[in-house]
Each structure stands twice: as structure tokens, then as C-alpha cells.
Short mmCIF file of C-alpha atoms in Angstrom, two decimals:
data_model
loop_
_atom_site.label_atom_id
_atom_site.label_comp_id
_atom_site.label_asym_id
_atom_site.label_seq_id
_atom_site.Cartn_x
_atom_site.Cartn_y
_atom_site.Cartn_z
CA MET J 1 38.04 78.38 -1.74
CA LYS J 2 34.79 80.17 -2.38
CA LYS J 3 33.34 76.98 -4.93
CA LEU J 4 34.73 74.23 -1.53
CA PHE J 5 33.17 76.49 0.99
CA LYS J 6 29.13 76.11 -1.16
CA ASN J 7 29.70 72.79 -1.87
CA HIS J 8 30.02 72.16 1.54
CA CYS J 9 26.41 74.55 2.51
CA THR J 10 24.58 71.84 -0.45
CA ALA J 11 26.30 68.69 1.37
CA SER J 12 25.29 70.43 4.59
CA LEU J 13 21.55 71.33 4.00
CA LEU J 14 20.94 68.12 1.95
CA THR J 15 22.18 66.02 5.02
CA VAL J 16 19.88 67.93 6.67
CA ILE J 17 16.79 67.81 4.71
CA THR J 18 17.57 64.09 4.01
CA GLY J 19 16.78 64.19 8.31
CA PHE J 20 13.80 65.78 8.20
CA LEU J 21 12.90 63.60 4.84
CA VAL J 22 12.86 60.28 6.66
CA LEU J 23 11.79 61.40 10.68
CA VAL J 24 8.73 62.40 8.78
CA ALA J 25 8.88 59.75 6.75
CA VAL J 26 8.73 57.14 9.38
CA SER J 27 6.41 59.35 11.62
CA VAL J 28 4.01 59.41 9.33
CA TRP J 29 4.60 55.50 8.30
CA GLY J 30 4.79 55.28 12.87
CA MET J 31 1.39 56.72 13.48
CA GLY J 32 -0.71 55.08 9.78
CA MET J 33 0.85 51.51 11.10
CA TYR J 34 -0.20 52.00 15.29
CA CYS J 35 -3.38 53.54 14.00
CA LEU J 36 -3.57 49.85 11.32
CA THR J 37 -2.90 47.91 13.74
CA SER J 38 -5.19 49.63 16.86
CA VAL J 39 -8.48 48.35 14.13
CA THR J 40 -6.70 45.00 13.34
CA ALA J 41 -6.65 44.11 17.27
CA GLU J 42 -10.39 45.02 17.35
CA TYR J 43 -10.83 42.66 14.48
CA ALA J 44 -8.66 40.63 16.19
CA ALA J 45 -9.94 40.77 20.21
CA SER J 46 -14.01 40.56 18.42
CA ARG J 47 -13.09 37.46 17.03
CA TYR J 48 -11.77 35.77 20.30
CA LEU J 49 -14.57 36.88 21.72
CA ALA J 50 -16.74 34.98 19.41
CA GLY J 51 -14.65 32.11 19.49
CA TYR J 52 -14.43 31.50 23.41
CA GLY J 53 -17.18 34.81 25.33
CA ASP J 54 -18.52 31.02 25.69
CA PHE J 55 -16.20 28.31 25.25
CA ALA J 56 -17.18 26.50 29.52
CA SER J 57 -20.44 26.22 27.52
CA THR J 58 -18.82 24.74 24.49
CA ILE J 59 -17.15 22.30 26.29
CA ALA J 60 -20.38 20.86 28.46
CA GLN J 61 -22.00 20.49 25.27
CA ARG J 62 -19.91 17.93 23.35
CA CYS J 63 -18.46 16.46 26.09
CA PHE J 64 -21.15 16.08 28.79
CA GLU J 65 -24.80 16.49 26.83
CA SER J 66 -24.80 13.55 25.07
CA ARG J 67 -23.62 10.69 27.46
CA LEU J 68 -23.27 11.73 31.18
CA GLY J 69 -26.44 10.73 33.36
CA LYS J 70 -28.09 9.53 30.52
CA ALA J 71 -29.12 5.35 29.94
CA GLY J 72 -26.46 2.95 29.86
CA SER J 73 -23.68 5.27 30.70
CA SER J 74 -22.82 3.72 33.93
CA LYS J 75 -22.84 -0.41 32.47
CA TYR J 76 -18.72 0.70 31.25
CA LYS J 77 -16.99 0.88 34.29
CA ASN J 78 -14.99 4.72 34.26
CA LEU J 79 -17.28 6.11 31.39
CA GLU J 80 -18.70 9.10 33.33
CA LYS J 81 -15.82 9.93 34.93
CA SER J 82 -14.08 10.40 31.75
CA LEU J 83 -15.94 12.64 30.40
CA PHE J 84 -14.70 14.58 33.13
CA TRP J 85 -11.06 13.82 31.85
CA LYS J 86 -12.26 15.12 28.15
CA ALA J 87 -13.74 18.30 28.75
CA VAL J 88 -10.56 19.25 30.94
CA ASP J 89 -7.93 18.26 28.16
CA THR J 90 -10.76 19.26 25.90
CA GLY J 91 -10.65 22.97 27.66
CA GLY J 92 -6.36 22.37 28.08
CA LYS J 93 -7.02 22.92 23.73
CA ALA J 94 -8.38 26.06 23.19
CA GLY J 95 -6.18 26.61 20.45
CA SER J 96 -6.56 23.60 18.38
CA PHE J 97 -10.56 23.00 19.08
CA TYR J 98 -11.48 23.05 16.45
CA GLY J 99 -14.77 24.38 16.67
CA ALA J 100 -13.54 27.78 18.47
CA ARG J 101 -10.16 27.62 15.45
CA PHE J 102 -13.11 27.95 12.37
CA ILE J 103 -13.39 30.96 14.12
CA VAL J 104 -11.14 32.57 15.49
CA GLY J 105 -8.19 31.37 13.04
CA GLU J 106 -8.97 30.93 9.85
CA GLY J 107 -10.82 32.69 6.62
CA GLY J 108 -12.71 35.35 6.29
CA GLY J 109 -11.66 38.94 7.75
CA PHE J 110 -10.66 42.16 5.32
CA LEU J 111 -6.63 39.96 5.93
CA PRO J 112 -5.61 36.78 5.62
CA ARG J 113 -4.81 35.08 8.79
CA PRO J 114 -3.21 31.87 8.53
CA ASP J 115 -1.10 30.53 12.43
CA LYS J 116 -1.63 33.47 13.58
CA THR J 117 -4.03 32.88 16.59
CA GLU J 118 -2.35 32.68 19.90
CA VAL J 119 -4.31 30.64 22.61
CA TYR J 120 -2.99 29.45 25.87
CA SER J 121 -6.26 28.28 27.85
CA ALA J 122 -6.84 25.72 31.06
CA SER J 123 -10.02 23.99 32.15
CA ALA J 124 -11.42 22.77 35.33
CA VAL J 125 -14.51 21.58 36.97
CA PHE J 126 -16.28 21.59 40.90
CA ASP J 127 -18.12 20.83 42.89
CA ALA J 128 -21.80 21.79 44.07
CA GLU J 129 -19.36 23.20 47.00
CA GLY J 130 -16.90 25.01 45.18
CA SER J 131 -13.92 21.98 45.52
CA LEU J 132 -11.94 21.08 42.60
CA LEU J 133 -12.92 17.96 40.76
CA GLU J 134 -11.02 17.83 37.39
CA CYS J 135 -8.19 20.00 36.12
CA SER J 136 -6.29 19.86 32.93
CA TRP J 137 -2.43 22.27 34.47
CA THR J 138 -1.97 17.45 35.08
CA ASP J 139 -1.18 15.40 32.67
CA PHE J 140 -3.03 12.15 32.01
CA PHE J 141 -3.42 9.63 29.28
CA TYR J 142 -6.96 8.61 29.13
CA PHE J 143 -7.91 6.05 27.05
CA GLU J 144 -9.93 3.05 26.59
CA TYR J 145 -8.57 -0.14 27.22
CA LEU J 146 -8.13 -3.97 26.51
CA THR J 147 -7.68 -6.36 28.89
CA GLU J 148 -4.35 -8.10 27.95
CA GLY J 149 -6.33 -11.19 27.38
CA GLN J 150 -9.16 -8.62 24.75
CA TRP J 151 -6.45 -7.89 23.25
CA LYS J 152 -5.06 -11.59 21.95
CA ASN J 153 -8.84 -12.31 21.62
CA ARG J 154 -8.24 -9.28 19.42
CA GLU J 155 -11.57 -7.51 20.96
CA GLU J 156 -12.27 -4.06 18.93
CA ARG J 157 -14.36 -1.80 21.75
CA SER J 158 -14.84 -2.68 25.72
CA GLY J 159 -16.35 0.49 26.67
CA ASN J 160 -13.95 0.41 29.87
CA ASN J 161 -11.91 3.43 30.65
CA ALA J 162 -8.77 4.30 32.40
CA ARG J 163 -6.64 7.55 33.41
CA ALA J 164 -1.92 7.02 33.41
CA PHE J 165 -1.21 10.17 34.97
CA PHE J 166 2.61 11.08 33.63
CA ASP J 167 5.68 13.19 35.06
CA ARG J 168 6.71 15.00 31.11
CA GLU J 169 10.49 14.72 31.93
CA LYS J 170 10.32 10.58 32.01
CA LEU J 171 8.88 11.07 28.55
CA THR J 172 10.88 9.39 25.68
CA GLU J 173 11.74 11.92 22.67
CA ALA J 174 9.40 9.60 21.06
CA GLY J 175 6.56 10.45 23.50
CA LYS J 176 7.74 14.12 23.77
CA GLU J 177 6.68 13.68 19.81
CA LEU J 178 3.62 12.06 20.59
CA VAL J 179 2.35 14.38 23.82
CA SER J 180 3.64 17.74 21.52
CA GLY J 181 0.90 17.80 18.79
CA SER J 182 -2.65 18.62 19.17
CA ALA J 183 -3.51 14.34 19.44
CA PRO J 184 -1.53 11.31 19.78
CA SER J 185 -3.33 9.40 17.49
CA ILE J 186 -1.51 11.51 15.09
CA HIS J 187 1.17 10.02 15.62
CA ALA J 188 -0.13 5.98 17.27
CA ALA J 189 -2.07 3.55 16.36
CA ALA J 190 -2.40 2.08 19.71
CA MET J 191 -0.77 2.10 22.95
CA ARG J 192 0.58 0.15 25.43
CA PHE J 193 0.86 0.08 29.45
CA THR J 194 2.63 -1.94 31.94
CA GLY J 195 2.67 -1.13 35.45
CA ALA J 196 -0.61 -0.94 38.46
CA PHE J 197 -3.83 -0.71 38.16
CA ASP J 198 -6.51 0.00 40.77
CA GLY J 199 -9.31 -0.04 38.63
CA VAL J 200 -9.34 3.93 37.94
CA SER J 201 -5.80 5.17 37.99
CA PHE J 202 -3.26 3.16 36.20
CA ILE J 203 0.60 3.94 37.52
CA PRO J 204 2.94 3.72 34.84
CA GLN J 205 6.33 1.82 34.59
CA LYS J 206 6.24 1.67 30.78
CA ILE J 207 4.08 2.88 27.98
CA GLU J 208 4.48 2.00 24.43
CA SER J 209 3.30 3.17 20.92
CA ILE J 210 3.34 1.44 17.86
CA ASP J 211 3.73 3.57 14.93
CA ARG J 212 0.53 4.67 13.08
CA ASP J 213 2.90 5.46 9.82
CA GLU J 214 3.91 1.94 10.49
CA PHE J 215 0.44 0.42 11.19
CA HIS J 216 -1.22 2.25 8.27
CA ASP J 217 1.54 0.68 5.57
CA VAL J 218 0.84 -3.15 6.59
CA LEU J 219 -2.77 -2.00 6.73
CA HIS J 220 -2.71 -0.64 2.95
CA SER J 221 -0.94 -3.49 1.76
CA ARG J 222 -2.70 -6.13 3.06
CA GLY J 223 -5.78 -4.63 0.35
CA SER J 224 -8.92 -4.25 1.71
CA GLY J 225 -11.36 -6.78 4.24
CA SER J 226 -12.05 -6.49 8.04
CA TYR J 227 -9.22 -6.05 10.66
CA THR J 228 -8.38 -4.60 13.83
CA VAL J 229 -5.26 -3.27 15.45
CA SER J 230 -4.51 -5.90 18.12
CA GLY J 231 -5.51 -7.96 14.91
CA ILE J 232 -2.89 -6.30 12.41
CA THR J 233 -0.54 -5.62 15.24
CA GLU J 234 -0.41 -9.35 16.37
CA ASP J 235 -0.08 -10.98 12.59
CA HIS J 236 2.72 -8.19 10.78
CA GLY J 237 4.60 -8.35 14.01
CA LEU J 238 4.16 -4.25 15.05
CA GLN J 239 7.38 -3.65 16.81
CA TRP J 240 6.39 -1.45 20.40
CA ARG J 241 8.56 2.01 21.40
CA SER J 242 9.07 3.15 24.19
CA ILE J 243 7.64 6.85 24.71
CA TYR J 244 8.02 6.66 28.92
CA GLU J 245 10.11 5.04 31.53
CA ASP J 246 10.03 4.80 35.21
CA PRO J 247 10.48 1.27 36.66
CA ASP J 248 10.86 2.63 40.42
CA ALA J 249 7.11 3.86 39.84
CA ALA J 250 4.01 1.34 41.22
CA ALA J 251 6.74 -0.60 43.31
CA SER J 252 5.39 -1.62 46.18
CA ALA J 253 2.10 -2.37 43.87
CA SER J 254 1.91 -6.11 44.77
CA GLU J 255 0.38 -7.20 40.26
CA THR J 256 1.68 -5.76 38.20
CA VAL J 257 -0.69 -5.71 34.64
CA THR J 258 -0.98 -4.42 31.15
CA LEU J 259 -3.82 -2.44 29.13
CA TYR J 260 -3.69 -2.04 25.55
CA SER J 261 -5.43 0.84 23.57
CA ASP J 262 -6.58 1.91 20.69
CA TRP J 263 -9.03 5.03 21.88
CA PHE J 264 -7.04 7.17 23.37
CA ASP J 265 -6.37 11.13 24.61
CA VAL J 266 -3.53 13.21 26.35
CA CYS J 267 -4.22 16.01 28.65
CA TYR J 268 -0.49 17.66 28.38
CA ASP J 269 -0.75 21.43 30.33
CA GLN J 270 0.77 24.37 27.98
CA PRO J 271 1.28 26.96 30.69
CA SER J 272 1.18 30.40 29.27
CA PRO J 273 2.85 33.56 29.94
CA SER J 274 2.70 35.80 33.60
CA PHE J 275 -0.18 38.42 33.48
CA SER J 276 -2.41 40.62 35.96
CA TYR J 277 -6.31 40.20 35.67
CA LYS J 278 -8.63 42.58 37.95
CA GLY J 279 -5.04 44.17 39.41
CA LYS J 280 -3.54 40.82 40.89
CA GLU J 281 -0.79 39.22 39.18
CA HIS J 282 -0.83 35.41 38.04
CA SER J 283 1.99 33.06 36.58
CA GLY J 284 -0.50 31.37 34.28
CA VAL J 285 -3.96 30.85 33.17
CA SER J 286 -4.22 27.88 35.65
CA SER J 287 -3.55 29.62 38.58
CA LEU J 288 -6.65 31.77 36.94
CA ALA J 289 -9.39 28.90 36.50
CA ALA J 290 -7.89 27.57 39.94
CA GLY J 291 -8.54 30.48 41.92
CA LEU J 292 -11.53 32.51 39.58
CA GLY J 293 -13.19 28.97 39.91
CA ALA J 294 -13.72 28.53 43.15
CA SER J 295 -15.53 31.70 43.52
CA LEU J 296 -17.45 30.79 40.75
CA VAL J 297 -19.87 28.50 43.12
CA SER J 298 -22.30 30.47 43.63
CA GLY J 299 -22.79 31.87 40.39
CA ILE J 300 -22.03 35.82 37.91
CA GLY J 301 -22.69 36.57 35.07
CA THR J 302 -20.12 35.94 32.40
CA GLU J 303 -20.16 39.54 31.16
CA GLU J 304 -18.24 40.54 34.17
CA LEU J 305 -15.47 38.19 33.90
CA VAL J 306 -14.25 39.32 30.29
CA PHE J 307 -10.68 41.67 30.71
CA TYR J 308 -8.78 43.57 27.93
CA ASP J 309 -5.97 45.08 29.42
CA GLY J 310 -2.81 46.19 27.23
CA LEU J 311 -1.93 43.69 25.36
CA ASN J 312 -3.29 40.73 27.18
CA LEU J 313 -7.06 39.56 26.79
CA LEU J 314 -8.90 37.43 29.42
CA ILE J 315 -11.94 34.64 28.42
CA PRO J 316 -13.24 34.08 31.30
CA SER J 317 -16.44 31.67 30.96
CA VAL J 318 -18.34 28.70 33.51
CA ASN J 319 -21.43 26.67 32.75
CA TYR J 320 -23.54 25.16 35.43
CA TYR J 321 -24.69 21.46 35.73
CA LEU J 322 -28.33 21.89 37.57
CA SER J 323 -31.28 19.90 37.85
CA GLY J 324 -34.14 18.99 39.77
CA ASN J 325 -38.28 18.59 38.95
CA ASP J 326 -36.88 15.18 36.79
CA GLU J 327 -35.23 17.85 34.47
CA ALA J 328 -31.33 17.75 34.37
CA TYR J 329 -30.09 21.09 31.98
CA TYR J 330 -26.55 23.29 32.00
CA THR J 331 -26.13 27.02 31.59
CA PRO J 332 -23.89 30.14 31.52
CA TYR J 333 -26.86 31.87 33.80
CA TYR J 334 -27.02 30.87 37.35
CA GLN J 335 -27.36 32.60 40.85
CA LYS J 336 -27.24 30.76 44.21
CA THR J 337 -30.07 31.32 46.08
CA ALA J 338 -32.06 29.76 49.86
CA ASP J 339 -32.22 26.00 48.79
CA SER J 340 -35.83 24.40 48.26
CA GLU J 341 -37.34 21.41 46.77
CA GLU J 342 -38.60 23.41 43.45
CA SER J 343 -34.92 25.57 42.77
CA PRO J 344 -32.66 23.54 40.91
CA ARG J 345 -29.39 22.17 42.63
CA LEU J 346 -26.43 22.79 41.19
CA ARG J 347 -24.46 19.63 41.02
CA PHE J 348 -21.05 20.39 39.13
CA TYR J 349 -20.04 23.54 36.92
CA THR J 350 -17.18 23.75 34.34
CA VAL J 351 -14.81 26.83 34.24
CA SER J 352 -12.65 28.27 30.94
CA ILE J 353 -9.51 30.53 31.36
CA VAL J 354 -8.75 31.24 27.76
CA TYR J 355 -5.68 34.09 27.41
CA CYS J 356 -4.42 36.07 23.91
CA SER J 357 -3.48 38.57 23.16
CA PRO J 358 -5.35 41.16 19.82
CA TRP J 359 -1.95 42.86 19.25
CA ARG J 360 -0.26 40.77 18.93
CA THR J 361 -1.69 38.70 17.02
CA ALA J 362 -2.30 41.54 14.91
CA MET J 363 0.88 42.46 14.50
CA GLY J 364 1.55 39.11 13.32
CA GLU J 365 -1.19 39.19 10.61
CA LEU J 366 0.62 42.58 9.57
CA CYS J 367 3.97 41.59 9.37
CA PRO J 368 4.57 41.40 5.52
CA VAL J 369 2.45 45.20 5.40
CA TYR J 370 5.04 47.03 8.08
CA LEU J 371 8.08 45.54 5.41
CA ILE J 372 5.71 46.57 2.46
CA THR J 373 5.01 50.02 3.78
CA PHE J 374 8.41 50.13 5.33
CA LEU J 375 10.09 49.52 2.37
CA LEU J 376 7.87 51.54 0.31
CA ALA J 377 8.67 54.75 2.48
CA ALA J 378 12.01 54.32 2.52
CA ALA J 379 11.85 54.85 -1.26
CA LEU J 380 10.27 57.43 -1.14
CA VAL J 381 12.89 59.14 0.81
CA LEU J 382 14.94 58.38 -0.92
CA PHE J 383 12.96 59.65 -4.63
CA VAL J 384 12.15 63.06 -2.97
CA ARG J 385 15.95 63.20 -1.85
CA PHE J 386 17.26 62.31 -4.98
CA LEU J 387 14.74 65.11 -6.82
CA ILE J 388 15.86 67.24 -4.14
CA LYS J 389 19.98 67.08 -5.13
CA ARG J 390 18.88 67.36 -8.44
CA TYR J 391 18.10 70.35 -8.18
CA LEU J 392 20.08 71.60 -5.77
CA ASP J 393 23.12 70.44 -8.15
CA GLU J 394 21.31 72.58 -10.78
CA ASP J 395 20.60 75.57 -9.09
CA ARG J 396 24.46 75.40 -8.37
CA SER J 397 25.49 74.85 -11.73
CA GLY J 398 23.64 77.78 -12.42
CA GLN J 399 25.63 80.01 -10.45
CA GLN J 400 28.98 79.21 -11.31
CA VAL J 401 28.21 79.55 -15.30
#
């Protein structure tokens, strides 16, 4: 009986010691991982700010400065409008924008960061009165088009542009695949639009595409030499696949036309999670862009807009297009003043909202570290438990002798 009592006491003591070891190990591991995650989150936040702190100016530089208002920009139909379409599309794809992606997502730092960033964004262009001109939270294709005659004549470029709004619910499976990536040209070599056209906006009843892989297979088989996309498509009988069908659209239109394009892109809104910005709840970045953007017509410092709270980091930015005294320029710094002949006039401005989570990014980056260190901590607990158990067993054996 005495021996059984001693064995029971030893087992109970070992259980208590094991529980204590687990508690200490988990506490130390948890505190260590919290500190490491906090530091990593600060690194992530600094990378996000470096990549997107002035993203509106990056958009303006890449989409407007080189072409808007330049000589010859009015030669082609809707060219300047297409720059606005491209601007809001670019602003709505901050996560895949290669210039910022290079800074934010890959390489450098003390930890590898492949595909661990998750960014949502919205962008809009407002006029000098603060009224919305264009925004990224509508779905549309924008493209340089060829008429049916130009396509059959195998012309390569027209310089004329159009936009086709669409309902994402009426995309086919092939269409959903085409618009879900960063660029539809990855999946399609050409597109064909059938519907009504008013000279700017196209109301599509049907949209079709030529598969890019099939196109390149034919192109490689024919060898070297000049070609046009229309020529390859027609000569080799490539099949058009349907990506969008809405037969009831433009039913009242007097004429149905067909346009072709091999220079195209898509603005396809990716809704973000909801968040709080300076005490106000927002359903997503588009909601904040619409409300905050209109209020920026009078100008404000960008540093006053950035908001970091809890897990979420909101990075708004703005860029203003001003003209006067025979000069025009883009700037993120603007404060509305009393009108005078000498002061530059605001023409329009671009607003970008980028939503990200440095803490979630850090946790994604540190998943391997969490796992490895947890396993090491568990192994250490088991090892220490083994040593203590052996010591208790030896001590009990000595007492029995």
C-alpha cells in the first residue's frame, strides 16, 4: 500500500511539473512571437507606406503626364477619356501594380516575403468642383477598337477608344477567368464586341475572345515574318469563345455594331473588407474613396490622411492637376486660395485609397517561424519532462533500496 501511495504521489508531481513546464513554455513562446510579430508588422507597414504613400501621384505620372493635353491627343477618338479609364483601373489594382509590388512584396528585408501581401484599393478622379468623374468600383472593359471593315482589312491600330460596361453576373466561366487576373491579355489575344455604340460607350449584348494559347500555337507554327492579330485569326480560322452574354441589352438600339480589339484591359472591382476610418465605419475602400475624395477638393496634406488602427492600415493619397500661366503640372500639395488671374486653377484630381494589414502580413510571413519555434518549444518541454521523470524514478528506486 505504501509503495502504491508513493507511485501515485510521483505521478501526480510529474503531472503538476509537466503542466507548469507547458505553461511556462507557452507563455515564453507566446510573448516572443508577439514581440517578433510586432517588429515584423512595423517593417511591413513601412514597406506599404513606401510603396503606396503617394500612389495617386504614381497613377497620375504613369497615366496622364506623358499624354494628357499633349499635341495630337485629340486626333483619336476618346483618347483622353481612355487615360482616365486607365487611371482608375490602375488605382484599383494596387496589389498587382508592378512598380509598388517590387517595393512591397518581394526581395529585401530580413525575411523572404513571397506572395504574403494582401492589398485592396480603389481610385477615383474628381473634377474641380469635387464631383466624381471616373471610379474604379464599376466594371468595364476599355479598349482601342477596330471597326469590322478595319478588322477585315487587317489593320493593326486605330488609336480610337471605347468603353463597355458589363454585369459580372452575365460573364461566362471563360469570362470570369479572363477578368479575374491582373490583365485579360494573359488569357485573350483579341476581343469582339457586339451591341450598341454611341461613339464613347458600348452596350454589349455579346463579348467574345480568341484564346491566347491557341493564338500563340498558330503563330509559332507559321514561323517568322510580319503579321497582324486579325490576319492570324482570319487565316487560321481561330474560334471565338463567348465570355459575356446579355441578349436583352440595347434591345431598343436602332443599330447593332461589331467592334474588334487586340489592345484592351478591364476594370474589375475587388471589394475589400469593411473597416473603421477615424471613427467612421466603411463597407470598403470604394466607400471611403467616394466620401473622402469629394472632401479633398480644397486640398490637404497627405500625411494627415494615413490611418493605422488595430490590424488595419489605410493609405489615402491625392494628386492635383493644376494649370495657369501657360503651364500645367501635377502635385500632391495643394491648398485652395482665393481666385486670381495669377494663381493656378485646379482642373481635376486623382484620389487613391489603399487598404492593407501589416499585422496579417506579418503573421503570414512568420507562419514557418511560428511552427518551427512551437515544435522546438514542445520538444524542449518533453526533454525536460524526461529528465525530471528519470530523476524521480531514480530517487524512488534509491529510497526503495
